[in-house]
Amino acid sequence: MATSQNGQPTAFSDIPNEIVLRIFGCATFVPGALEADVSDPFEASQPLKFDMGHQIKSLQMALDTKYSLVRVCKRWRTLAMPILYEAVSIHGLDGLYSVYQDLRNPNLQQAPDLGWWVRRMDLTLHDLVGEFEEIEDSVLSMIAYVFSRLPNLQILVVSIDTSAVEDMDVDDDSPPNRPIVDLVCGTIGAHCMPSLRMLSWESEPRPDSGIITALLGKQLYLQTVMIGGGDGADICPATLPQLPYLDFITLIHGDNEGHGISGTASFPALRQVHIRWIDEDFDCIRQFLAFQAPRLTTSYISLNETTGDSLYPVLEMNCPNLSHLILIGLVWRDFLHDEPKLPFPSRVTHLGISCKQLRASDQEYINLFTWIIARMHRSIRIIRFMDASVSEDLRHRHSGILAHALLPFAGSNIRVEDNEGNNF
């Protein structure tokens, strides 16, 4: 008979373990949270995967539910512990210390097994302060221990707040005072098991290119690499290590100084790239697209950080299999600042539009549709608005503008869709 935490019988003793586990799974399921790949955005109704905010909030709610489940009774605690630890969320130094204690506490019977269950780790450090010696002796040692105890970790999501770096006294001529992001990245790279399938890194500045490349080089099974944040080192394709299973990667590149144009690694499985920021020198990108990523089918371009018009010819010439193009902006004017009227790549059949601006004016939507039509090739068959908020805004607040904007597509084979793929 099942007993509660205080030893009293409960009403759950007759429920088979299989049913209990299914209940746990349904109550705590977060779509895509344990998936390392990036699904075709035109086949999935979920938000674009590299926008991790919605997923992190859902994971935190699921974690609260899991904590409630393990407190019901001893039997449920035993059954739910693997589910509780399959996705671990660390927020700040207190959270890091708590997980560190769980993994090393010899008084916990489950301690040797807790790290075995962890498949996803969300590490958010927004309160790093102090001198280098303090950081090295406490935070970095805990990070090293935690990652050395996670043999089955597949998904790692890291976020380091800008203020954590700005508060430190950084001297480029003194290696002991490297930015904290470099120290954290180097520590993870040195102690993380070679089991990662997905890495998402968001920090400002980004880690030194050599340090993050070393981390990538140990993780030969990586399928997805997402790099965010503000200023910092480039992630140059010419310096990437061999990653035979890589399917998705973020490209951030400024210039070719300090390395050759030609890369030696190949990426036979690579289908998707997110071009976040590229300077005017495209030699590395051309080389990468033409010779190192022969199967590329999908390109995401962040228009708030780079210009689409400068990239369309590069994609046209070097990506013969490119069929999906997703354009991303923070506000709608990001889509309209290009002067030349260069068309989208001629092989693109699916065009995605993603914008974080919650509401727009009638004129902004009119300008957007005019901008799209001016660049369209006859090859395009699908135009999809990728965000639920934009789809709702068009359907309910701007239905008249939407109806007028759809007139040029009447009688054609082009579908204009909402975020779930429904025809407007």
Coordinates of C-alpha atoms in Angstrom, one line a residue:
M1 CA 0.0 0.0 0.0
A2 CA 1.2 3.5 -0.8
T3 CA 1.9 5.8 2.1
S4 CA 2.2 9.5 2.4
Q5 CA 5.3 11.3 3.5
N6 CA 4.1 11.0 7.1
G7 CA 3.5 7.3 6.8
Q8 CA -0.3 7.4 6.4
P9 CA -2.1 5.2 3.7
T10 CA -3.2 7.1 0.6
A11 CA -6.0 6.5 -2.0
F12 CA -3.5 5.8 -4.8
S13 CA -2.4 2.3 -3.9
D14 CA -4.5 0.6 -6.6
I15 CA -3.3 2.6 -9.5
P16 CA -0.7 0.7 -11.6
N17 CA 2.7 2.2 -11.9
E18 CA 2.3 2.5 -15.7
I19 CA -0.8 4.6 -15.3
V20 CA 0.8 6.8 -12.6
L21 CA 3.8 7.4 -14.9
R22 CA 1.5 8.3 -17.8
I23 CA -0.3 10.8 -15.6
F24 CA 3.1 12.3 -14.6
G25 CA 4.1 12.6 -18.3
C26 CA 0.8 14.3 -19.4
A27 CA 0.9 16.7 -16.4
T28 CA 4.4 17.8 -17.0
F29 CA 4.8 17.6 -20.8
V30 CA 6.4 20.6 -22.5
P31 CA 6.3 20.4 -26.4
G32 CA 9.8 20.3 -27.8
A33 CA 11.6 20.7 -24.5
L34 CA 13.5 17.4 -24.8
E35 CA 14.0 17.5 -28.6
A36 CA 17.5 18.4 -29.8
D37 CA 16.6 19.1 -33.4
V38 CA 14.9 22.1 -35.0
S39 CA 11.8 21.0 -36.8
D40 CA 10.8 22.3 -40.2
P41 CA 9.1 25.6 -39.2
F42 CA 6.4 25.1 -41.9
E43 CA 5.4 21.7 -40.4
A44 CA 5.3 22.7 -36.8
S45 CA 2.8 25.1 -35.1
Q46 CA 5.2 25.9 -32.2
P47 CA 7.2 29.2 -32.1
L48 CA 10.6 29.3 -33.7
K49 CA 12.9 27.1 -31.6
F50 CA 15.6 29.7 -31.0
D51 CA 13.1 31.9 -29.3
M52 CA 13.5 30.0 -26.0
G53 CA 11.5 32.3 -23.7
H54 CA 8.2 30.6 -24.1
Q55 CA 9.8 27.2 -23.5
I56 CA 11.7 28.2 -20.4
K57 CA 8.5 29.6 -18.8
S58 CA 6.6 26.3 -19.6
L59 CA 9.5 24.2 -18.1
Q60 CA 9.4 26.2 -14.9
M61 CA 5.6 25.6 -14.6
A62 CA 6.2 21.9 -15.3
L63 CA 8.9 21.8 -12.6
D64 CA 6.5 23.2 -10.0
T65 CA 4.1 20.4 -10.9
K66 CA 6.8 17.8 -10.6
Y67 CA 7.8 19.0 -7.1
S68 CA 4.1 18.7 -6.1
L69 CA 4.0 15.1 -7.4
V70 CA 7.0 13.9 -5.5
R71 CA 5.5 15.1 -2.3
V72 CA 2.3 13.1 -2.6
C73 CA 3.6 9.8 -1.2
K74 CA 6.8 7.7 -1.0
R75 CA 5.7 5.6 -4.0
W76 CA 5.1 8.7 -6.2
R77 CA 8.4 10.1 -5.0
T78 CA 10.2 7.0 -6.2
L79 CA 8.4 7.0 -9.5
A80 CA 8.6 10.7 -10.2
M81 CA 12.3 11.3 -9.3
P82 CA 13.6 10.5 -12.9
I83 CA 11.0 12.8 -14.4
L84 CA 11.8 15.5 -11.8
Y85 CA 15.5 15.5 -12.8
E86 CA 15.2 15.0 -16.6
A87 CA 15.0 18.8 -17.1
V88 CA 16.9 20.8 -14.5
S89 CA 16.5 24.6 -14.4
I90 CA 19.2 26.6 -12.5
H91 CA 18.5 30.2 -11.8
G92 CA 21.3 32.2 -10.2
L93 CA 24.0 31.1 -7.7
D94 CA 21.4 29.8 -5.2
G95 CA 20.0 27.4 -7.8
L96 CA 23.5 26.3 -8.8
Y97 CA 24.4 25.6 -5.2
S98 CA 21.2 23.6 -4.6
V99 CA 21.8 21.3 -7.6
Y100 CA 25.5 21.0 -6.6
Q101 CA 24.4 19.9 -3.1
D102 CA 21.9 17.4 -4.5
L103 CA 24.5 15.8 -6.7
R104 CA 27.2 15.5 -4.0
N105 CA 25.2 14.9 -0.8
P106 CA 26.1 11.4 0.4
N107 CA 23.0 11.3 2.7
L108 CA 20.6 11.1 -0.2
Q109 CA 20.1 7.5 -1.4
Q110 CA 19.4 8.7 -4.9
A111 CA 22.4 11.0 -5.2
P112 CA 24.5 8.7 -7.3
D113 CA 21.7 8.4 -9.8
L114 CA 20.4 12.0 -10.0
G115 CA 22.9 13.2 -12.6
W116 CA 22.2 10.1 -14.7
W117 CA 18.6 11.2 -15.3
V118 CA 19.4 14.8 -16.4
R119 CA 18.8 15.2 -20.2
R120 CA 18.3 19.0 -20.3
M121 CA 20.0 21.7 -18.3
D122 CA 18.9 25.4 -18.3
L123 CA 21.7 27.4 -16.7
T124 CA 20.8 31.1 -16.1
L125 CA 23.4 33.2 -14.2
H126 CA 22.3 36.8 -13.6
D127 CA 24.0 37.5 -10.3
L128 CA 27.7 36.9 -10.9
V129 CA 29.7 39.5 -8.9
G130 CA 33.0 39.6 -7.0
E131 CA 36.7 39.2 -7.7
F132 CA 38.2 36.5 -9.9
E133 CA 39.5 34.5 -7.0
E134 CA 36.0 34.3 -5.5
I135 CA 34.4 33.3 -8.8
E136 CA 37.1 30.7 -9.4
D137 CA 36.9 29.1 -6.0
S138 CA 33.1 28.9 -5.7
V139 CA 31.1 29.3 -8.9
L140 CA 33.5 27.7 -11.4
S141 CA 34.2 24.8 -9.1
M142 CA 30.5 24.1 -8.6
I143 CA 29.9 24.3 -12.4
A144 CA 32.8 21.9 -13.0
Y145 CA 31.4 19.4 -10.5
V146 CA 27.8 19.6 -11.8
F147 CA 28.7 19.1 -15.4
S148 CA 31.1 16.2 -14.6
R149 CA 28.1 14.4 -13.1
L150 CA 25.8 14.6 -16.1
P151 CA 26.7 11.6 -18.4
N152 CA 23.4 11.8 -20.4
L153 CA 23.0 15.5 -20.8
Q154 CA 21.7 16.2 -24.3
I155 CA 20.4 19.8 -24.3
L156 CA 22.2 22.7 -22.7
V157 CA 20.7 26.2 -22.6
V158 CA 23.0 28.9 -21.1
S159 CA 22.1 32.5 -20.4
I160 CA 24.5 35.0 -18.8
D161 CA 23.3 38.5 -18.0
T162 CA 25.2 41.5 -19.4
S163 CA 25.7 43.1 -15.9
A164 CA 27.5 39.9 -14.8
V165 CA 30.3 40.9 -17.1
E166 CA 30.2 44.7 -16.8
D167 CA 30.7 44.5 -13.0
M168 CA 34.0 42.7 -13.4
D169 CA 37.4 44.3 -13.8
V170 CA 38.4 42.9 -17.2
D171 CA 42.0 43.4 -18.4
D172 CA 42.7 41.8 -21.8
D173 CA 46.4 41.7 -21.0
S174 CA 45.9 39.7 -17.8
P175 CA 44.6 36.1 -18.5
P176 CA 43.3 35.7 -14.9
N177 CA 40.8 38.5 -15.4
R178 CA 39.2 37.1 -18.5
P179 CA 35.4 37.9 -18.8
I180 CA 33.2 35.7 -16.8
V181 CA 31.5 34.3 -19.9
D182 CA 34.9 32.9 -21.1
L183 CA 35.5 31.3 -17.7
V184 CA 32.1 29.7 -17.6
C185 CA 32.3 28.5 -21.2
G186 CA 35.8 27.1 -20.7
T187 CA 34.8 25.3 -17.5
I188 CA 31.7 23.7 -19.1
G189 CA 33.8 22.7 -22.1
A190 CA 36.4 21.1 -19.9
H191 CA 34.0 19.1 -17.8
C192 CA 30.8 18.5 -19.9
M193 CA 30.5 14.9 -21.1
P194 CA 30.6 14.4 -24.9
S195 CA 26.8 13.7 -25.0
L196 CA 25.3 17.1 -26.1
R197 CA 22.8 17.1 -29.0
M198 CA 21.9 20.8 -28.6
L199 CA 23.7 23.9 -27.4
S200 CA 22.0 27.3 -26.9
W201 CA 24.3 30.0 -25.7
E202 CA 23.0 33.6 -24.9
S203 CA 25.5 36.0 -23.3
E204 CA 26.9 39.5 -23.8
P205 CA 29.7 39.5 -24.8
R206 CA 29.8 36.2 -26.6
P207 CA 32.6 33.8 -25.5
D208 CA 36.0 34.0 -27.1
S209 CA 35.8 32.1 -30.4
G210 CA 38.6 29.7 -29.5
I211 CA 36.9 28.8 -26.2
I212 CA 33.5 28.1 -27.7
T213 CA 35.1 26.3 -30.6
A214 CA 36.9 24.0 -28.1
L215 CA 33.6 23.3 -26.4
L216 CA 32.0 22.4 -29.8
G217 CA 34.9 20.2 -30.8
K218 CA 34.3 17.9 -27.8
Q219 CA 30.6 17.4 -28.7
L220 CA 30.7 15.4 -31.9
Y221 CA 27.0 14.5 -31.7
L222 CA 25.7 18.1 -31.8
Q223 CA 22.7 18.6 -34.0
T224 CA 21.8 22.1 -33.0
V225 CA 24.0 25.1 -32.2
M226 CA 22.3 28.4 -31.3
I227 CA 24.5 31.4 -30.4
G228 CA 22.9 34.7 -29.2
G229 CA 23.9 37.8 -27.3
G230 CA 25.4 41.1 -28.2
D231 CA 29.0 42.1 -28.9
G232 CA 31.7 39.6 -28.8
A233 CA 33.7 37.2 -30.8
D234 CA 32.6 35.9 -34.2
I235 CA 31.6 32.3 -34.8
C236 CA 33.4 32.0 -38.1
P237 CA 32.5 29.0 -40.3
A238 CA 36.2 28.6 -41.2
T239 CA 37.1 27.7 -37.6
L240 CA 34.3 25.3 -36.9
P241 CA 35.3 21.7 -35.9
Q242 CA 34.0 18.7 -37.7
L243 CA 30.3 18.1 -36.6
P244 CA 28.9 15.2 -38.7
Y245 CA 25.4 15.4 -37.3
L246 CA 25.0 19.1 -37.2
D247 CA 21.6 20.1 -38.6
F248 CA 21.2 23.8 -37.5
I249 CA 23.7 26.5 -36.6
T250 CA 23.8 30.2 -36.0
L251 CA 26.3 32.2 -38.1
I252 CA 27.8 35.4 -36.6
H253 CA 30.7 36.8 -38.6
G254 CA 32.4 40.2 -39.0
D255 CA 35.7 39.9 -40.9
N256 CA 38.3 37.4 -42.0
E257 CA 41.2 38.8 -40.0
G258 CA 43.2 36.2 -38.2
H259 CA 42.1 33.1 -40.1
G260 CA 41.9 31.7 -43.5
I261 CA 38.8 31.9 -45.7
S262 CA 38.6 28.2 -46.4
G263 CA 37.3 25.9 -43.7
T264 CA 38.3 22.2 -43.6
A265 CA 35.4 20.7 -41.8
S266 CA 32.3 19.5 -43.6
F267 CA 28.7 19.3 -42.4
P268 CA 26.9 16.7 -44.5
A269 CA 23.7 16.8 -42.3
L270 CA 23.4 20.6 -42.1
R271 CA 20.0 21.7 -43.4
Q272 CA 19.4 25.0 -41.6
V273 CA 21.4 28.2 -40.8
H274 CA 20.3 31.2 -38.8
I275 CA 22.3 34.2 -40.2
R276 CA 22.3 36.7 -37.2
W277 CA 24.9 39.2 -38.3
I278 CA 27.3 39.2 -41.2
D279 CA 29.6 42.1 -42.2
E280 CA 30.1 43.2 -45.8
D281 CA 32.9 40.6 -46.3
F282 CA 31.1 37.4 -47.4
D283 CA 34.0 35.2 -48.4
C284 CA 33.8 32.8 -45.4
I285 CA 30.0 32.6 -45.8
R286 CA 30.2 31.9 -49.5
Q287 CA 32.8 29.2 -49.0
F288 CA 30.8 27.7 -46.2
L289 CA 27.5 27.6 -48.0
A290 CA 28.9 26.4 -51.3
F291 CA 31.3 23.6 -50.1
Q292 CA 30.7 22.8 -46.5
A293 CA 26.9 22.8 -46.3
P294 CA 25.8 21.1 -49.6
R295 CA 22.3 20.1 -48.3
L296 CA 21.2 23.5 -47.0
T297 CA 17.4 23.9 -47.4
T298 CA 16.4 26.5 -44.9
S299 CA 17.8 30.0 -44.0
Y300 CA 16.7 32.3 -41.2
I301 CA 17.9 35.9 -41.4
S302 CA 17.7 38.4 -38.5
L303 CA 16.9 41.6 -40.4
N304 CA 17.4 43.8 -37.3
E305 CA 21.1 42.9 -37.3
T306 CA 21.9 42.4 -41.0
T307 CA 20.4 43.4 -44.4
G308 CA 18.5 40.8 -46.4
D309 CA 19.2 42.4 -49.7
S310 CA 23.0 41.9 -49.2
L311 CA 22.5 38.2 -48.5
Y312 CA 19.9 37.2 -51.1
P313 CA 22.5 37.1 -54.0
V314 CA 24.8 35.0 -51.8
L315 CA 22.1 32.5 -51.1
E316 CA 21.0 32.5 -54.7
M317 CA 24.5 31.6 -56.0
N318 CA 25.6 29.2 -53.3
C319 CA 22.5 27.3 -52.1
P320 CA 20.9 25.3 -54.9
N321 CA 18.6 23.4 -52.6
L322 CA 17.4 26.4 -50.6
S323 CA 13.6 26.3 -50.5
H324 CA 12.6 27.8 -47.1
L325 CA 13.4 31.4 -46.1
I326 CA 12.4 32.9 -42.7
L327 CA 12.9 36.6 -42.2
I328 CA 13.0 37.8 -38.5
G329 CA 12.6 41.3 -37.2
L330 CA 12.1 43.0 -33.8
V331 CA 9.8 45.6 -35.3
W332 CA 8.2 45.9 -38.7
R333 CA 10.5 48.6 -40.0
D334 CA 13.3 46.1 -39.9
F335 CA 11.7 44.6 -43.0
L336 CA 11.5 47.9 -44.8
H337 CA 14.9 49.6 -44.5
D338 CA 16.6 48.0 -47.5
E339 CA 16.8 50.4 -50.4
P340 CA 17.5 48.0 -53.4
K341 CA 14.6 45.9 -54.6
L342 CA 16.6 42.7 -54.9
P343 CA 14.2 39.7 -55.1
F344 CA 14.2 36.7 -52.8
P345 CA 16.3 33.7 -53.9
S346 CA 14.6 32.2 -56.9
R347 CA 14.2 28.6 -55.6
V348 CA 12.4 29.7 -52.4
T349 CA 8.9 28.1 -52.2
H350 CA 8.1 28.9 -48.5
L351 CA 8.5 32.4 -47.1
G352 CA 8.2 32.9 -43.3
I353 CA 7.7 36.2 -41.6
S354 CA 8.4 36.6 -37.8
C355 CA 8.3 39.8 -35.8
K356 CA 8.2 40.5 -32.1
Q357 CA 6.3 43.8 -32.4
L358 CA 3.0 43.1 -30.6
R359 CA 0.8 45.5 -32.5
A360 CA 1.2 47.3 -35.8
S361 CA -0.7 50.1 -37.6
D362 CA -2.6 49.6 -40.8
Q363 CA 0.1 51.4 -42.7
E364 CA 2.8 49.2 -41.4
Y365 CA 1.0 46.1 -42.6
I366 CA 0.3 47.7 -46.0
N367 CA 4.0 48.5 -46.3
L368 CA 4.9 45.0 -45.4
F369 CA 2.7 43.3 -48.0
T370 CA 3.9 45.8 -50.6
W371 CA 7.5 45.0 -49.6
I372 CA 6.8 41.2 -49.9
I373 CA 5.1 41.4 -53.3
A374 CA 7.9 43.5 -54.8
R375 CA 10.5 40.8 -54.0
M376 CA 8.5 37.7 -54.8
H377 CA 9.5 35.1 -57.3
R378 CA 7.0 32.9 -59.1
S379 CA 8.4 29.9 -57.1
I380 CA 6.9 31.0 -53.8
R381 CA 3.9 28.9 -52.8
I382 CA 3.5 29.6 -49.1
I383 CA 3.8 32.9 -47.1
R384 CA 3.4 32.2 -43.4
F385 CA 3.3 34.6 -40.4
M386 CA 5.2 32.6 -37.8
D387 CA 3.9 34.3 -34.6
A388 CA 0.6 33.7 -33.0
S389 CA 0.3 37.3 -31.8
V390 CA 0.8 38.7 -35.3
S391 CA -1.7 36.2 -36.8
E392 CA -4.3 37.3 -34.2
D393 CA -3.5 41.0 -34.8
L394 CA -4.1 40.6 -38.5
R395 CA -7.2 38.5 -38.2
H396 CA -9.0 40.6 -35.5
R397 CA -7.6 44.2 -35.5
H398 CA -6.7 44.5 -39.2
S399 CA -9.1 42.2 -41.0
G400 CA -10.0 44.9 -43.6
I401 CA -6.3 45.5 -44.4
L402 CA -5.7 41.8 -44.6
A403 CA -8.6 41.2 -47.0
H404 CA -7.3 44.0 -49.3
A405 CA -3.7 42.7 -49.0
L406 CA -4.8 39.3 -50.1
L407 CA -6.4 40.5 -53.4
P408 CA -3.2 40.1 -55.4
F409 CA -3.0 36.5 -54.4
A410 CA -6.6 35.7 -55.5
G411 CA -6.6 33.0 -58.2
S412 CA -3.0 32.1 -57.7
N413 CA -1.4 29.0 -56.1
I414 CA 0.0 31.1 -53.3
R415 CA -1.3 30.5 -49.7
V416 CA -1.0 33.2 -47.1
E417 CA -1.1 31.4 -43.7
D418 CA -1.3 32.1 -40.0
N419 CA 1.2 30.6 -37.5
E420 CA -0.6 27.2 -37.5
G421 CA -0.7 26.9 -41.3
N422 CA -4.3 27.9 -41.7
N423 CA -5.1 29.8 -44.9
F424 CA -6.0 33.4 -44.2

